[in-house]
Amino acid sequence: MSKQRIVVVGNGMVGHKFIDNLVTSEHASRYQVITFSEEPRLAYDRVQLSKYFAGSTAEDLALTTESYYQDKGVNYVLSDKVVDLDFDNKEVVTASGRREAYDQLVLATGSFPFVPPIAGNDQPHCLVYRTIEDLEAITASAQQSKVGVVVGGGLLGLEAANALKQAGLETHVVEFAPRLMAVQLDEGGGKLLRSNIEALGVRVHTQKATTAIVAGEQYRYRMNFSDGSHLETDMILFSAGIRPQDELARKCGIDLGERGGVVVDNHCQTSVKNVYAIGECALWDGRIYGLVAPGYEMAKVALSHITGGDQQFTGADMSTKLKLLGVDVASVGDAHGNTPGCKSYTYSNDVDEVYKRIIVSADNTRLLGAVLVGDADGYGILQQLCVNKMDLPDDPNALILPSIDASGAMMGLDSLPDTAQICSCMDVSKGAICCAVQNGSQTMAEIKAETLASTSCGGCTALVKQVLDAELTNLGVEVKNDICEHFAYSRQQLSDIVRVTKVRSFEVLLDSHGKGHGCEICKPTVGSILASFWNDYILEDAHIGLQDSNDIFLGNLQKDGTYSVVPRVAAGEITPDKLIVLGEVAKQFHLYTKVTGGQRIDLFGAQLNDLPHIWRILVDAGFETGHAYGKSVRTVKSCVGSTWCRYGVDDSVGLAIEIEDRYKGLRSPHKLKFAVSGCTRECAEAQSKDVGIIATEKGWNLYVCGNGGMRPRHADLFATGLDKKTLIKYVDRFLMFYVRTADRLQRTSVWLENLEGGLEYLRKVVIEDSLSIGVELEAEMAHNISNYQCEWKTTIENPERLKRFSHFINTDTRDSNLAYVVERNQIRPANEQERIAVVEVIEPLMA
Amino acid sequence: MTKQWQTVCKVEDVTPGTGVCALIAGKQVAIFRTLKEKKLFALDNFDPFGKANVLSRGIQGSIGDDLVVASPLYKQHFVLSTGKCLEEDVTIPVYHVREVDGVVEVAA
Ligand code: SRM
Ligand SMILES: Cc1cc2nc3c(=O)[nH]c(=O)nc-3n(C[C@H](O)[C@H](O)[C@H](O)COP(=O)(O)OP(=O)(O)OC[C@H]3O[C@@H](n4cnc5c(N)ncnc54)[C@H](O)[C@@H]3O)c2cc1C
Ligand code: SF4
Ligand code: FES
């Protein structure tokens, strides 16, 4: 039997989905597929288009490859537009004159950007935003522009505005309606979004109808508005909505809607036999769906009909969750409250810039819609409540009011049916995720690979994670990240509790949120949380029992019970005089000396009784503690840089010292190591540090989350060409965000790998301030910096504290168990055999 | 066994939740005061695993119902009341300790 021929016109997101579904189905062998694309490449992820401006390439955005199509036997023709349909001969005709026969024809021609009929809209630098070629044109135009205007304040318009902003342009949004995102948001939501966006420096002009684009005086163009006002700009991006690409259907007499769109039935069939339409070109029940998920659904339905199945398209959920210019925005169901008799609950918080509104049925039992701006974490649950017509919780307020443990206040996932669609982009149900978990998937990465859930827009990520965790729990797999048996909370949760309840002591926290007496895991954790929030002196009596011996005695405990002494030598730069002091101290107290891997000098073998005397001398000579014992900033390694090195581009030592001085003493979940190199030869090995900085001709390049040690990780390039002020701002925010959110003993490398959204998300939080916490993070850092005190200095000035520095509480005698041998002219602890012939216990030479 | 009570220090010298070390008749004794009940315990100061006199500098807490101290070197737990190690089959000496008129006394 010869194969049936299917021609797919348009290889966009939906056309490709149709083809991919077909070639991976059991019916694959019965069909021969050919697809035509007007664009010069196969399908790519239009949803992620904006990422192109953040450095993604056309390859990164690709949804498929030519070799995949070849492997699967799919024929494809690029850069050739289908211009005619010959229904009698069942053939399509392309612009290049090619004719191709079909048995079934699928129109997946998508839509095109609507450009309002304004005089002058066809000049150079008047652009649209839909294809990769459009992006290239925008980039080129932006390079020759200072000011850019986006016409249209909808979802795509705001994404476009973000692109212009990132390109460094003064950015304006001109909207005809009285508010932004009028389709999705209600008035309150639109207002907050506007103020958030304006705070980012994007100017918003609502209720403006453009009448003409004429030559400008200061900038390239001048836009005249109907109210007599005007705005000057160098470039204009039209994003005033989309129109279905129905040109071909129109020409060939296929039924269209009054305002365009190829009319389809529940099987996605058009008015012409054997011709289907799917995606944004299709008009179902008088509606065009401008989102990808309904398009994917149509692709499934059309394929089902062609292959003899009976799936139907019965409408789709238009709920959306997005990050626009870094602001979380979500809209669910009847966001405007148009349902007769409906009621609403609104939560609005100007301080944190959060607006949430839910619309419920007249009898208060069903969720009809929701609008979230500023905090869209509840989106997944709300969308499920709405789509599955589930019972509202007794107190619907809980759905929008902030609480420490929001997920707990929400309804249980158990009540969701297995058929509930969790990821709408990839059409993954709760049942499919649970099934993957039952078959062994345990992490988000595994779930993504197995089910494709959360691999497109990402809006469902939080919910997918919750389903995963719930199912793991059902299977008896422990997903607890309780820190220990005394607290059923993660470090992050404990830290939230401390912050919200303003607890200042371990005992109180144990009483209110824990059980038992604590241990060597939770005590230091809480100690470090308390220290990082309240920044009390670490040796307060109330905190002392929480600290490791290293922290109490401000030195690292060595194998024989003595301590090491590591003064800070910022950036490794040290004067001869200070070097001499170190040598003298080592001699006087019989310490072993070694240059560390962190560009400073470690003095080993100090006895408890001697520590205060040693530090007295060091502090007097201008040294400070190096925090070698603490979970805090260790060293900022530097190379010699432009002051001496013939290749140096900038003063790496100067910056390293400044950075080390700035962050010294900062308490964090784990130690922090930095480095600054003076040029790309990278002698300071900055790319292996938590924070690495490299000088370039264009400014400082910032790398984050590198690690040496047990599991080395190359740092990721975070931002480039920074001036010092911006650099420090980013590092402030980065560090504080890490301190606030990482688990105990989680280096930045591991933290990043576990951070949902990864590097991209981190960039958004730090650079775009998507959570609007930038100012807060910087303020906290400033607070930390201004409260810095050298712990050793504080300690030696306080006789009470010095009492602790004695091996015995009831005598000045020293620990008689210590024994040393001399090797390479210095002491080291004696081993078991050598102990037999005990070497004298060394007393310091008191000066 | 004849036990001789010896005065060690004032009870406030042992901050609740921490320990100190005393030299009693040539023995190093780690004295602990608990955080919640402020009870006193005394164990040998020698860590048999790390082979160093450091137990008084360990962090106190509880594992299940046992009050314990964790060695600051390699974190093995020793039960304060019995000296039993929870990880390995080792028990270290315990000593008598009491508070008399605000003063800590040990018999070792
Ligand atoms: C002294 C030093 C070795 C030396 O003689 O050069 C050293 C000594 C110790 N290192 Fe280190 N590390 C030293 C540089 C490093 C470096 C190199 C560097 O910083 O450039 C690394 C790899 C870089 C990194 O951390 O990414 C390093 C990776 C580690 C690790 C593994 C960390 C990891 O993320 O995998 C540990 C274990 C830990 O922290 O859990 C560790 C832990 C330790 C401890 C604290 C172990 C302990 O608890 O006794 C050692 C105690 C030091 C002391 O008594 O003062 N040390 N350690 C170096 C001190 C640098 C300084 O001036 O502060
Ligand atoms: C910037 C941007 C952001 C977006 N963000 C989201 C989002 O967050 N969430 C979401 O759900 N949706 C989003 N969308 C919408 C989503 O991209 C579309 O819903 C989806 O691409 C529709 O797929 P389609 O295949 O119907 O159309 P398209 O992807 O547009 O594909 C149609 C293809 O057909 C080609 N074509 C047209 N006519 C012919 C012809 N005659 N011959 C040959 N080829 C032809 C076109 O050139 C095009 O390549 C976004 C869109 C844009 C532009
Ligand atoms: S990194 Fe560059 S500037 Fe620094 S020492 Fe090496 S070559 Fe010189
Ligand atoms: S809903 Fe878009 S990726 Fe899951």
Short mmCIF file of C-alpha atoms in Angstrom, two decimals, chain A residues 635-810:
data_model
loop_
_atom_site.label_atom_id
_atom_site.label_comp_id
_atom_site.label_asym_id
_atom_site.label_seq_id
_atom_site.Cartn_x
_atom_site.Cartn_y
_atom_site.Cartn_z
CA THR A 635 40.27 35.33 50.61
CA VAL A 636 40.08 37.45 47.55
CA LYS A 637 42.92 36.12 45.51
CA SER A 638 44.52 38.60 43.18
CA CYS A 639 47.09 38.70 40.47
CA VAL A 640 49.52 41.59 40.41
CA GLY A 641 47.56 43.32 37.65
CA SER A 642 48.17 46.51 35.75
CA THR A 643 50.36 48.14 38.38
CA TRP A 644 53.28 45.85 37.55
CA CYS A 645 52.29 43.33 34.96
CA ARG A 646 52.94 44.30 31.33
CA TYR A 647 49.64 42.75 30.25
CA GLY A 648 47.46 44.02 33.02
CA VAL A 649 44.35 45.89 31.89
CA ASP A 650 43.19 47.12 35.27
CA ASP A 651 44.24 47.28 38.90
CA SER A 652 43.27 43.82 40.07
CA VAL A 653 45.03 44.13 43.43
CA GLY A 654 43.26 47.39 44.21
CA LEU A 655 39.87 45.96 43.40
CA ALA A 656 40.61 42.72 45.26
CA ILE A 657 41.52 44.65 48.40
CA GLU A 658 38.42 46.76 48.11
CA ILE A 659 36.24 43.67 47.68
CA GLU A 660 37.89 41.81 50.52
CA ASP A 661 37.45 44.78 52.83
CA ARG A 662 33.86 45.17 51.79
CA TYR A 663 32.71 41.63 52.41
CA LYS A 664 35.00 40.52 55.20
CA GLY A 665 33.04 39.17 58.13
CA LEU A 666 29.88 38.45 56.15
CA ARG A 667 28.33 35.29 57.60
CA SER A 668 27.09 32.88 54.99
CA PRO A 669 25.88 29.29 54.53
CA HIS A 670 29.36 28.20 53.53
CA LYS A 671 32.72 29.78 52.92
CA LEU A 672 33.10 32.26 50.11
CA LYS A 673 36.14 32.66 47.94
CA PHE A 674 36.73 35.39 45.43
CA ALA A 675 39.43 36.34 42.97
CA VAL A 676 40.28 39.23 40.70
CA SER A 677 42.49 38.89 37.62
CA GLY A 678 43.97 41.81 35.76
CA CYS A 679 43.44 40.37 32.32
CA THR A 680 42.14 37.28 30.57
CA ARG A 681 45.35 35.34 31.24
CA GLU A 682 43.57 34.82 34.55
CA CYS A 683 46.52 34.29 36.90
CA ALA A 684 44.19 34.64 39.90
CA GLU A 685 42.04 31.72 38.76
CA ALA A 686 38.88 33.77 39.15
CA GLN A 687 36.84 31.26 37.18
CA SER A 688 37.13 28.74 39.98
CA LYS A 689 35.74 31.03 42.66
CA ASP A 690 32.34 31.79 44.12
CA VAL A 691 32.80 35.27 42.77
CA GLY A 692 35.40 35.84 40.07
CA ILE A 693 36.24 39.12 38.40
CA ILE A 694 38.37 39.63 35.33
CA ALA A 695 39.44 42.96 33.88
CA THR A 696 38.75 43.56 30.20
CA GLU A 697 39.18 46.58 27.97
CA LYS A 698 35.42 47.16 28.26
CA GLY A 699 35.18 46.87 32.01
CA TRP A 700 34.98 44.09 34.58
CA ASN A 701 33.58 40.68 33.70
CA LEU A 702 31.80 38.98 36.56
CA TYR A 703 31.77 35.21 37.04
CA VAL A 704 29.77 33.43 39.72
CA CYS A 705 29.38 30.08 41.43
CA GLY A 706 32.72 28.49 40.67
CA ASN A 707 34.24 25.97 43.06
CA GLY A 708 37.56 24.27 43.57
CA GLY A 709 37.67 21.63 46.25
CA MET A 710 35.91 18.31 46.15
CA ARG A 711 33.78 18.85 43.09
CA PRO A 712 35.32 21.55 40.96
CA ARG A 713 32.99 23.68 38.91
CA HIS A 714 33.82 26.37 36.43
CA ALA A 715 32.19 29.65 37.30
CA ASP A 716 29.50 30.98 34.94
CA LEU A 717 29.92 34.26 33.17
CA PHE A 718 27.28 36.43 34.76
CA ALA A 719 27.70 39.90 33.33
CA THR A 720 30.27 41.68 31.22
CA GLY A 721 31.83 45.09 30.77
CA LEU A 722 30.75 46.41 34.16
CA ASP A 723 31.89 49.59 35.80
CA LYS A 724 32.92 49.23 39.42
CA LYS A 725 29.70 50.60 40.84
CA THR A 726 27.48 48.20 38.93
CA LEU A 727 29.85 45.36 39.67
CA ILE A 728 29.61 45.96 43.39
CA LYS A 729 25.86 46.33 43.21
CA TYR A 730 25.57 42.94 41.50
CA VAL A 731 27.96 41.29 43.92
CA ASP A 732 26.06 42.76 46.89
CA ARG A 733 22.79 41.41 45.59
CA PHE A 734 24.24 38.09 44.53
CA LEU A 735 25.85 37.42 47.88
CA MET A 736 22.89 38.51 49.95
CA PHE A 737 20.50 36.46 47.83
CA TYR A 738 22.76 33.46 48.35
CA VAL A 739 23.01 34.08 52.09
CA ARG A 740 19.23 34.30 52.31
CA THR A 741 18.33 31.28 50.25
CA ALA A 742 21.08 28.66 50.34
CA ASP A 743 21.07 25.64 52.60
CA ARG A 744 23.60 25.17 55.37
CA LEU A 745 26.96 24.14 53.97
CA GLN A 746 25.85 24.67 50.40
CA ARG A 747 28.54 26.38 48.36
CA THR A 748 27.35 28.80 45.70
CA SER A 749 28.08 26.19 43.03
CA VAL A 750 25.68 23.62 44.49
CA TRP A 751 23.18 26.31 45.34
CA LEU A 752 23.05 27.48 41.74
CA GLU A 753 22.69 23.95 40.47
CA ASN A 754 19.65 23.52 42.70
CA LEU A 755 18.18 26.91 42.03
CA GLU A 756 14.99 26.65 40.06
CA GLY A 757 15.42 28.60 36.85
CA GLY A 758 19.20 28.41 37.21
CA LEU A 759 21.56 31.08 35.97
CA GLU A 760 18.87 32.81 33.93
CA TYR A 761 16.73 33.23 37.00
CA LEU A 762 19.67 34.41 39.05
CA ARG A 763 20.43 37.01 36.40
CA LYS A 764 16.85 38.18 36.49
CA VAL A 765 16.84 38.52 40.24
CA VAL A 766 20.20 40.25 40.42
CA ILE A 767 20.39 42.24 37.23
CA GLU A 768 16.77 42.92 36.36
CA ASP A 769 15.61 42.86 39.97
CA SER A 770 12.69 40.69 38.98
CA LEU A 771 11.70 40.07 42.58
CA SER A 772 12.00 43.73 43.46
CA ILE A 773 14.29 42.87 46.33
CA GLY A 774 17.41 44.54 44.96
CA VAL A 775 17.16 47.52 47.22
CA GLU A 776 16.50 45.36 50.23
CA LEU A 777 19.44 43.10 49.49
CA GLU A 778 21.75 46.05 49.06
CA ALA A 779 20.49 47.61 52.27
CA GLU A 780 21.11 44.39 54.16
CA MET A 781 24.60 44.22 52.79
CA ALA A 782 25.21 47.84 53.74
CA HIS A 783 23.99 47.01 57.23
CA ASN A 784 26.37 44.08 57.43
CA ILE A 785 29.27 46.18 56.26
CA SER A 786 28.61 48.96 58.70
CA ASN A 787 28.38 46.49 61.56
CA TYR A 788 31.67 44.81 60.80
CA GLN A 789 33.94 44.28 63.74
CA CYS A 790 37.13 42.27 63.91
CA GLU A 791 36.11 39.46 66.22
CA TRP A 792 39.60 39.10 67.57
CA LYS A 793 39.88 42.76 68.39
CA THR A 794 36.55 42.67 70.24
CA THR A 795 37.60 39.54 72.05
CA ILE A 796 40.99 40.65 73.31
CA GLU A 797 39.50 43.86 74.63
CA ASN A 798 37.04 42.02 76.83
CA PRO A 799 38.45 40.31 79.95
CA GLU A 800 35.23 38.34 80.44
CA ARG A 801 35.59 36.71 77.07
CA LEU A 802 39.25 35.99 77.54
CA LYS A 803 38.42 33.67 80.43
CA ARG A 804 37.43 31.06 77.94
CA PHE A 805 40.90 30.95 76.45
CA SER A 806 42.43 28.57 78.88
CA HIS A 807 42.73 24.85 78.51
CA PHE A 808 41.61 24.33 82.13
CA ILE A 809 39.11 26.36 84.02
CA ASN A 810 40.77 25.75 87.36
#
